[in-house]
mmCIF file of C-alpha atoms in Angstrom:
data_model
loop_
_atom_site.group_PDB
_atom_site.id
_atom_site.type_symbol
_atom_site.label_atom_id
_atom_site.label_comp_id
_atom_site.label_asym_id
_atom_site.label_seq_id
_atom_site.Cartn_x
_atom_site.Cartn_y
_atom_site.Cartn_z
ATOM 1 C CA GLY V 1 0.000 0.000 0.000
ATOM 2 C CA GLU V 2 1.071 3.615 -0.573
ATOM 3 C CA SER V 3 0.101 7.028 0.800
ATOM 4 C CA VAL V 4 0.430 10.364 -0.859
ATOM 5 C CA GLY V 5 1.875 12.695 1.763
ATOM 6 C CA LEU V 6 -0.267 15.273 3.404
ATOM 7 C CA HIS V 7 -3.355 14.690 1.279
ATOM 8 C CA LEU V 8 -3.911 11.048 2.245
ATOM 9 C CA PRO V 9 -3.338 10.803 5.974
ATOM 10 C CA THR V 10 -4.353 7.127 6.339
ATOM 11 C CA LEU V 11 -2.893 3.958 4.897
ATOM 12 C CA SER V 12 -4.290 0.488 5.457
ATOM 13 C CA VAL V 13 -2.294 -2.598 4.501
ATOM 14 C CA GLN V 14 -2.428 -6.318 5.017
ATOM 15 C CA GLU V 15 0.061 -7.959 7.337
ATOM 16 C CA GLY V 16 3.069 -9.101 5.349
ATOM 17 C CA ASP V 17 2.630 -6.550 2.580
ATOM 18 C CA ASN V 18 5.107 -3.766 1.947
ATOM 19 C CA SER V 19 4.084 -0.221 2.912
ATOM 20 C CA ILE V 20 5.157 3.021 1.330
ATOM 21 C CA ILE V 21 4.572 6.291 3.130
ATOM 22 C CA ASN V 22 5.256 9.468 1.211
ATOM 23 C CA CYS V 23 6.080 12.988 2.271
ATOM 24 C CA ALA V 24 6.628 16.247 0.422
ATOM 25 C CA TYR V 25 8.909 18.799 2.030
ATOM 26 C CA SER V 26 9.330 22.464 1.279
ATOM 27 C CA ASN V 27 12.754 23.636 2.452
ATOM 28 C CA SER V 28 15.420 22.955 -0.132
ATOM 29 C CA ALA V 29 18.055 24.020 2.407
ATOM 30 C CA SER V 30 17.278 21.152 4.770
ATOM 31 C CA ASP V 31 20.257 18.888 5.270
ATOM 32 C CA TYR V 32 18.717 16.069 7.282
ATOM 33 C CA PHE V 33 15.478 14.212 6.884
ATOM 34 C CA ILE V 34 14.061 11.918 9.509
ATOM 35 C CA TRP V 35 11.174 9.515 9.847
ATOM 36 C CA TYR V 36 9.466 9.150 13.202
ATOM 37 C CA LYS V 37 6.926 6.619 14.407
ATOM 38 C CA GLN V 38 4.369 7.642 16.990
ATOM 39 C CA GLU V 39 2.330 5.027 18.782
ATOM 40 C CA SER V 40 -0.729 5.885 20.806
ATOM 41 C CA GLY V 41 0.183 7.492 24.125
ATOM 42 C CA LYS V 42 3.863 7.806 23.241
ATOM 43 C CA GLY V 43 6.060 10.468 21.781
ATOM 44 C CA PRO V 44 7.652 10.276 18.330
ATOM 45 C CA GLN V 45 10.356 7.640 18.067
ATOM 46 C CA PHE V 46 13.244 7.905 15.631
ATOM 47 C CA ILE V 47 13.132 5.314 12.846
ATOM 48 C CA ILE V 48 15.704 6.308 10.268
ATOM 49 C CA ASP V 49 17.325 9.417 8.877
ATOM 50 C CA ILE V 50 19.059 10.424 5.688
ATOM 51 C CA ARG V 51 21.445 13.211 4.799
ATOM 52 C CA SER V 52 20.641 15.497 1.913
ATOM 53 C CA ASN V 53 23.662 14.217 -0.041
ATOM 54 C CA MET V 54 22.221 10.708 -0.144
ATOM 55 C CA ASP V 55 19.255 9.335 -2.043
ATOM 56 C CA LYS V 56 18.717 6.052 -0.250
ATOM 57 C CA ARG V 57 19.371 4.556 3.117
ATOM 58 C CA GLN V 58 18.375 1.179 4.477
ATOM 59 C CA GLY V 59 17.703 0.004 7.982
ATOM 60 C CA GLN V 60 16.131 -3.063 9.431
ATOM 61 C CA ARG V 61 12.983 -3.626 7.326
ATOM 62 C CA VAL V 62 12.875 0.088 6.490
ATOM 63 C CA THR V 63 14.249 2.073 3.591
ATOM 64 C CA VAL V 64 14.159 5.828 3.152
ATOM 65 C CA LEU V 65 14.339 7.364 -0.302
ATOM 66 C CA LEU V 66 15.084 11.020 -0.923
ATOM 67 C CA ASN V 67 14.377 12.817 -4.179
ATOM 68 C CA LYS V 68 15.654 16.351 -3.856
ATOM 69 C CA THR V 69 14.627 17.281 -7.381
ATOM 70 C CA VAL V 70 10.958 17.055 -6.483
ATOM 71 C CA LYS V 71 11.421 17.501 -2.717
ATOM 72 C CA HIS V 72 9.993 14.106 -1.921
ATOM 73 C CA LEU V 73 10.770 11.658 0.851
ATOM 74 C CA SER V 74 9.407 8.167 1.268
ATOM 75 C CA LEU V 75 9.553 5.440 3.871
ATOM 76 C CA GLN V 76 9.268 1.855 2.782
ATOM 77 C CA ILE V 77 8.456 -0.789 5.375
ATOM 78 C CA ALA V 78 9.002 -4.369 4.281
ATOM 79 C CA ALA V 79 6.759 -7.202 5.466
ATOM 80 C CA THR V 80 4.563 -4.881 7.519
ATOM 81 C CA GLN V 81 3.597 -6.253 10.916
ATOM 82 C CA PRO V 82 0.752 -5.360 13.297
ATOM 83 C CA GLY V 83 3.315 -3.676 15.549
ATOM 84 C CA ASP V 84 4.013 -1.222 12.745
ATOM 85 C CA SER V 85 0.565 0.319 13.185
ATOM 86 C CA ALA V 86 1.171 3.927 14.214
ATOM 87 C CA VAL V 87 1.326 7.470 12.891
ATOM 88 C CA TYR V 88 4.419 8.142 10.823
ATOM 89 C CA PHE V 89 5.874 11.617 10.538
ATOM 90 C CA CYS V 90 8.543 12.885 8.241
ATOM 91 C CA ALA V 91 10.677 15.739 9.506
ATOM 92 C CA GLU V 92 13.353 17.966 8.036
ATOM 93 C CA THR V 93 16.015 20.108 9.609
ATOM 94 C CA SER V 94 18.788 22.462 8.668
ATOM 95 C CA GLY V 95 19.589 23.566 12.191
ATOM 96 C CA SER V 96 18.315 22.832 15.636
ATOM 97 C CA ARG V 97 14.581 22.735 15.056
ATOM 98 C CA LEU V 98 12.657 19.932 13.393
ATOM 99 C CA THR V 99 9.910 20.742 10.899
ATOM 100 C CA PHE V 100 7.359 17.958 10.728
ATOM 101 C CA GLY V 101 4.915 16.871 8.070
ATOM 102 C CA GLU V 102 1.283 16.225 8.934
ATOM 103 C CA GLY V 103 1.658 12.497 9.555
ATOM 104 C CA THR V 104 0.205 9.337 8.057
ATOM 105 C CA GLN V 105 -1.790 6.812 10.079
ATOM 106 C CA LEU V 106 -0.688 3.310 9.119
ATOM 107 C CA THR V 107 -3.058 0.490 9.997
ATOM 108 C CA VAL V 108 -1.960 -3.093 9.528
ATOM 109 C CA ASN V 109 -4.744 -5.610 9.132
ATOM 110 C CA PRO V 110 -4.102 -9.212 10.214
ATOM 111 C CA GLU K 1 18.736 5.263 31.515
ATOM 112 C CA ALA K 2 15.466 7.126 31.988
ATOM 113 C CA GLY K 3 13.995 8.793 28.940
ATOM 114 C CA VAL K 4 12.356 12.175 28.649
ATOM 115 C CA THR K 5 9.474 12.460 31.078
ATOM 116 C CA GLN K 6 6.559 14.869 31.038
ATOM 117 C CA PHE K 7 3.978 15.787 33.622
ATOM 118 C CA PRO K 8 1.036 15.695 33.662
ATOM 119 C CA SER K 9 0.075 13.206 30.987
ATOM 120 C CA HIS K 10 -3.333 14.809 30.655
ATOM 121 C CA SER K 11 -4.754 18.151 31.718
ATOM 122 C CA VAL K 12 -8.280 19.451 31.311
ATOM 123 C CA ILE K 13 -8.821 23.111 32.154
ATOM 124 C CA GLU K 14 -11.347 25.799 31.437
ATOM 125 C CA LYS K 15 -10.737 28.701 29.143
ATOM 126 C CA GLY K 16 -9.018 31.484 31.031
ATOM 127 C CA GLN K 17 -7.285 29.231 33.527
ATOM 128 C CA THR K 18 -3.563 28.669 33.846
ATOM 129 C CA VAL K 19 -1.721 25.416 33.213
ATOM 130 C CA THR K 20 1.923 24.537 33.732
ATOM 131 C CA LEU K 21 3.503 21.628 31.907
ATOM 132 C CA ARG K 22 6.757 20.106 33.049
ATOM 133 C CA CYS K 23 9.481 18.315 31.134
ATOM 134 C CA ASP K 24 12.452 16.432 32.553
ATOM 135 C CA PRO K 25 15.033 15.786 29.833
ATOM 136 C CA ILE K 26 17.481 12.915 29.692
ATOM 137 C CA SER K 27 20.217 13.513 32.226
ATOM 138 C CA GLY K 28 23.156 15.333 30.679
ATOM 139 C CA HIS K 29 21.244 16.659 27.691
ATOM 140 C CA ASP K 30 21.855 20.369 27.360
ATOM 141 C CA ASN K 31 19.331 20.853 24.577
ATOM 142 C CA LEU K 32 15.641 20.878 25.376
ATOM 143 C CA TYR K 33 12.869 21.475 22.865
ATOM 144 C CA TRP K 34 9.139 22.030 23.108
ATOM 145 C CA TYR K 35 6.765 21.089 20.295
ATOM 146 C CA ARG K 36 3.009 20.787 20.045
ATOM 147 C CA ARG K 37 0.510 19.011 17.870
ATOM 148 C CA VAL K 38 -2.787 20.818 17.563
ATOM 149 C CA MET K 39 -6.022 19.378 16.132
ATOM 150 C CA GLY K 40 -4.289 16.270 14.829
ATOM 151 C CA LYS K 41 -2.153 18.327 12.501
ATOM 152 C CA GLU K 42 1.598 18.388 12.144
ATOM 153 C CA ILE K 43 3.897 18.690 15.108
ATOM 154 C CA LYS K 44 5.162 22.259 15.344
ATOM 155 C CA PHE K 45 8.274 23.615 16.993
ATOM 156 C CA LEU K 46 7.802 26.019 19.888
ATOM 157 C CA LEU K 47 11.236 26.708 21.308
ATOM 158 C CA HIS K 48 14.717 25.429 22.032
ATOM 159 C CA PHE K 49 16.797 25.779 25.197
ATOM 160 C CA VAL K 50 20.515 25.283 25.441
ATOM 161 C CA LYS K 51 21.033 24.755 29.130
ATOM 162 C CA GLU K 52 19.063 27.582 30.738
ATOM 163 C CA SER K 53 19.167 29.937 27.754
ATOM 164 C CA LYS K 54 16.525 30.263 25.075
ATOM 165 C CA GLN K 55 18.305 29.557 21.813
ATOM 166 C CA ASP K 56 15.267 29.897 19.577
ATOM 167 C CA GLU K 57 11.776 30.842 20.666
ATOM 168 C CA SER K 58 10.448 31.805 17.270
ATOM 169 C CA GLY K 59 7.761 29.112 17.372
ATOM 170 C CA MET K 60 6.013 30.409 20.482
ATOM 171 C CA PRO K 61 2.519 31.388 19.306
ATOM 172 C CA ASN K 62 1.976 34.434 21.537
ATOM 173 C CA ASN K 63 2.804 35.960 24.900
ATOM 174 C CA ARG K 64 0.359 33.721 26.728
ATOM 175 C CA PHE K 65 3.041 31.054 26.578
ATOM 176 C CA LEU K 66 6.026 31.239 28.903
ATOM 177 C CA ALA K 67 8.803 28.667 28.992
ATOM 178 C CA GLU K 68 11.502 28.468 31.596
ATOM 179 C CA ARG K 69 14.443 26.233 32.319
ATOM 180 C CA THR K 70 15.953 27.454 35.525
ATOM 181 C CA GLY K 71 19.243 25.752 36.353
ATOM 182 C CA GLY K 72 19.366 24.114 32.965
ATOM 183 C CA THR K 73 17.640 20.926 34.079
ATOM 184 C CA TYR K 74 13.879 20.519 33.848
ATOM 185 C CA SER K 75 11.691 22.943 31.948
ATOM 186 C CA THR K 76 8.196 24.284 32.432
ATOM 187 C CA LEU K 77 5.782 25.644 29.874
ATOM 188 C CA LYS K 78 3.050 27.842 31.269
ATOM 189 C CA VAL K 79 -0.057 28.853 29.378
ATOM 190 C CA GLN K 80 -1.846 31.843 30.906
ATOM 191 C CA PRO K 81 -4.672 32.411 30.217
ATOM 192 C CA ALA K 82 -5.491 29.296 28.237
ATOM 193 C CA GLU K 83 -7.652 29.566 25.129
ATOM 194 C CA LEU K 84 -9.618 26.873 23.284
ATOM 195 C CA GLU K 85 -7.117 26.783 20.421
ATOM 196 C CA ASP K 86 -4.345 25.814 22.842
ATOM 197 C CA SER K 87 -5.766 22.303 23.076
ATOM 198 C CA GLY K 88 -3.412 19.687 21.729
ATOM 199 C CA VAL K 89 -0.500 17.478 22.679
ATOM 200 C CA TYR K 90 2.649 19.177 23.917
ATOM 201 C CA PHE K 91 5.869 17.272 23.400
ATOM 202 C CA CYS K 92 9.226 17.847 24.950
ATOM 203 C CA ALA K 93 12.437 16.511 23.446
ATOM 204 C CA SER K 94 16.062 16.601 24.442
ATOM 205 C CA SER K 95 19.362 16.062 22.736
ATOM 206 C CA GLN K 96 22.957 15.969 23.853
ATOM 207 C CA ARG K 97 24.762 17.671 21.037
ATOM 208 C CA GLN K 98 23.862 21.138 19.884
ATOM 209 C CA GLY K 99 23.082 21.491 16.225
ATOM 210 C CA VAL K 100 22.399 17.792 15.819
ATOM 211 C CA SER K 101 18.651 18.009 15.897
ATOM 212 C CA TYR K 102 17.932 14.597 14.473
ATOM 213 C CA GLU K 103 19.120 13.015 17.698
ATOM 214 C CA GLN K 104 16.196 14.386 19.633
ATOM 215 C CA TYR K 105 14.507 12.022 22.058
ATOM 216 C CA PHE K 106 10.857 12.745 22.698
ATOM 217 C CA GLY K 107 8.783 12.436 25.812
ATOM 218 C CA PRO K 108 5.287 10.906 25.784
ATOM 219 C CA GLY K 109 3.622 14.298 25.647
ATOM 220 C CA THR K 110 1.022 16.136 27.703
ATOM 221 C CA ARG K 111 -2.469 16.179 26.264
ATOM 222 C CA LEU K 112 -4.027 19.549 27.070
ATOM 223 C CA THR K 113 -7.752 20.066 26.683
ATOM 224 C CA VAL K 114 -9.156 23.553 27.129
ATOM 225 C CA THR K 115 -12.949 23.664 27.483
#
């Protein structure tokens, strides 16, 4: 399943499928981009980040892709599990503050 | 090691009242940030402390909000008087190294409801 950034804030996928969460950012001067996961009742938790001089970075079951030409960031989650259900935020920074996107609610159906 | 803690977890107050939120950062973290998420929208930056000094308070919405970090340890965020539009979740985050904002660790947040 795939979301389209701020205009589709929910994404529902079947357990085991791959998920793609998209984000459009606005500041071309940002030098770091981060994905956070927020579960109910908890604060945002760091998932993965990527520098502006990279276009892809992989973690455990997650991959972040950065397309600076169109100012687009995506998070791919492989073999999505029920524990992945949460709100996912992209964030950008060029200094000390983080600028967040609106968030996408990911629901994983068993 | 304890993470970032926030108190209270929930607060319900009437319009015009005062509320004080508290944040205890991770021990040894000089940088402390406040953010808030209003009406289910994006999380927005409020301000950044380095130790006891306000490094950047450009995100504070108006003068009804007052943040302090006396002694450079815990921080408080006071809203006086509270308005309906102040309802939301207020997050605190801390980081060790200045200028490395992606290493921010977030607390669980305080959900503020103004009625």
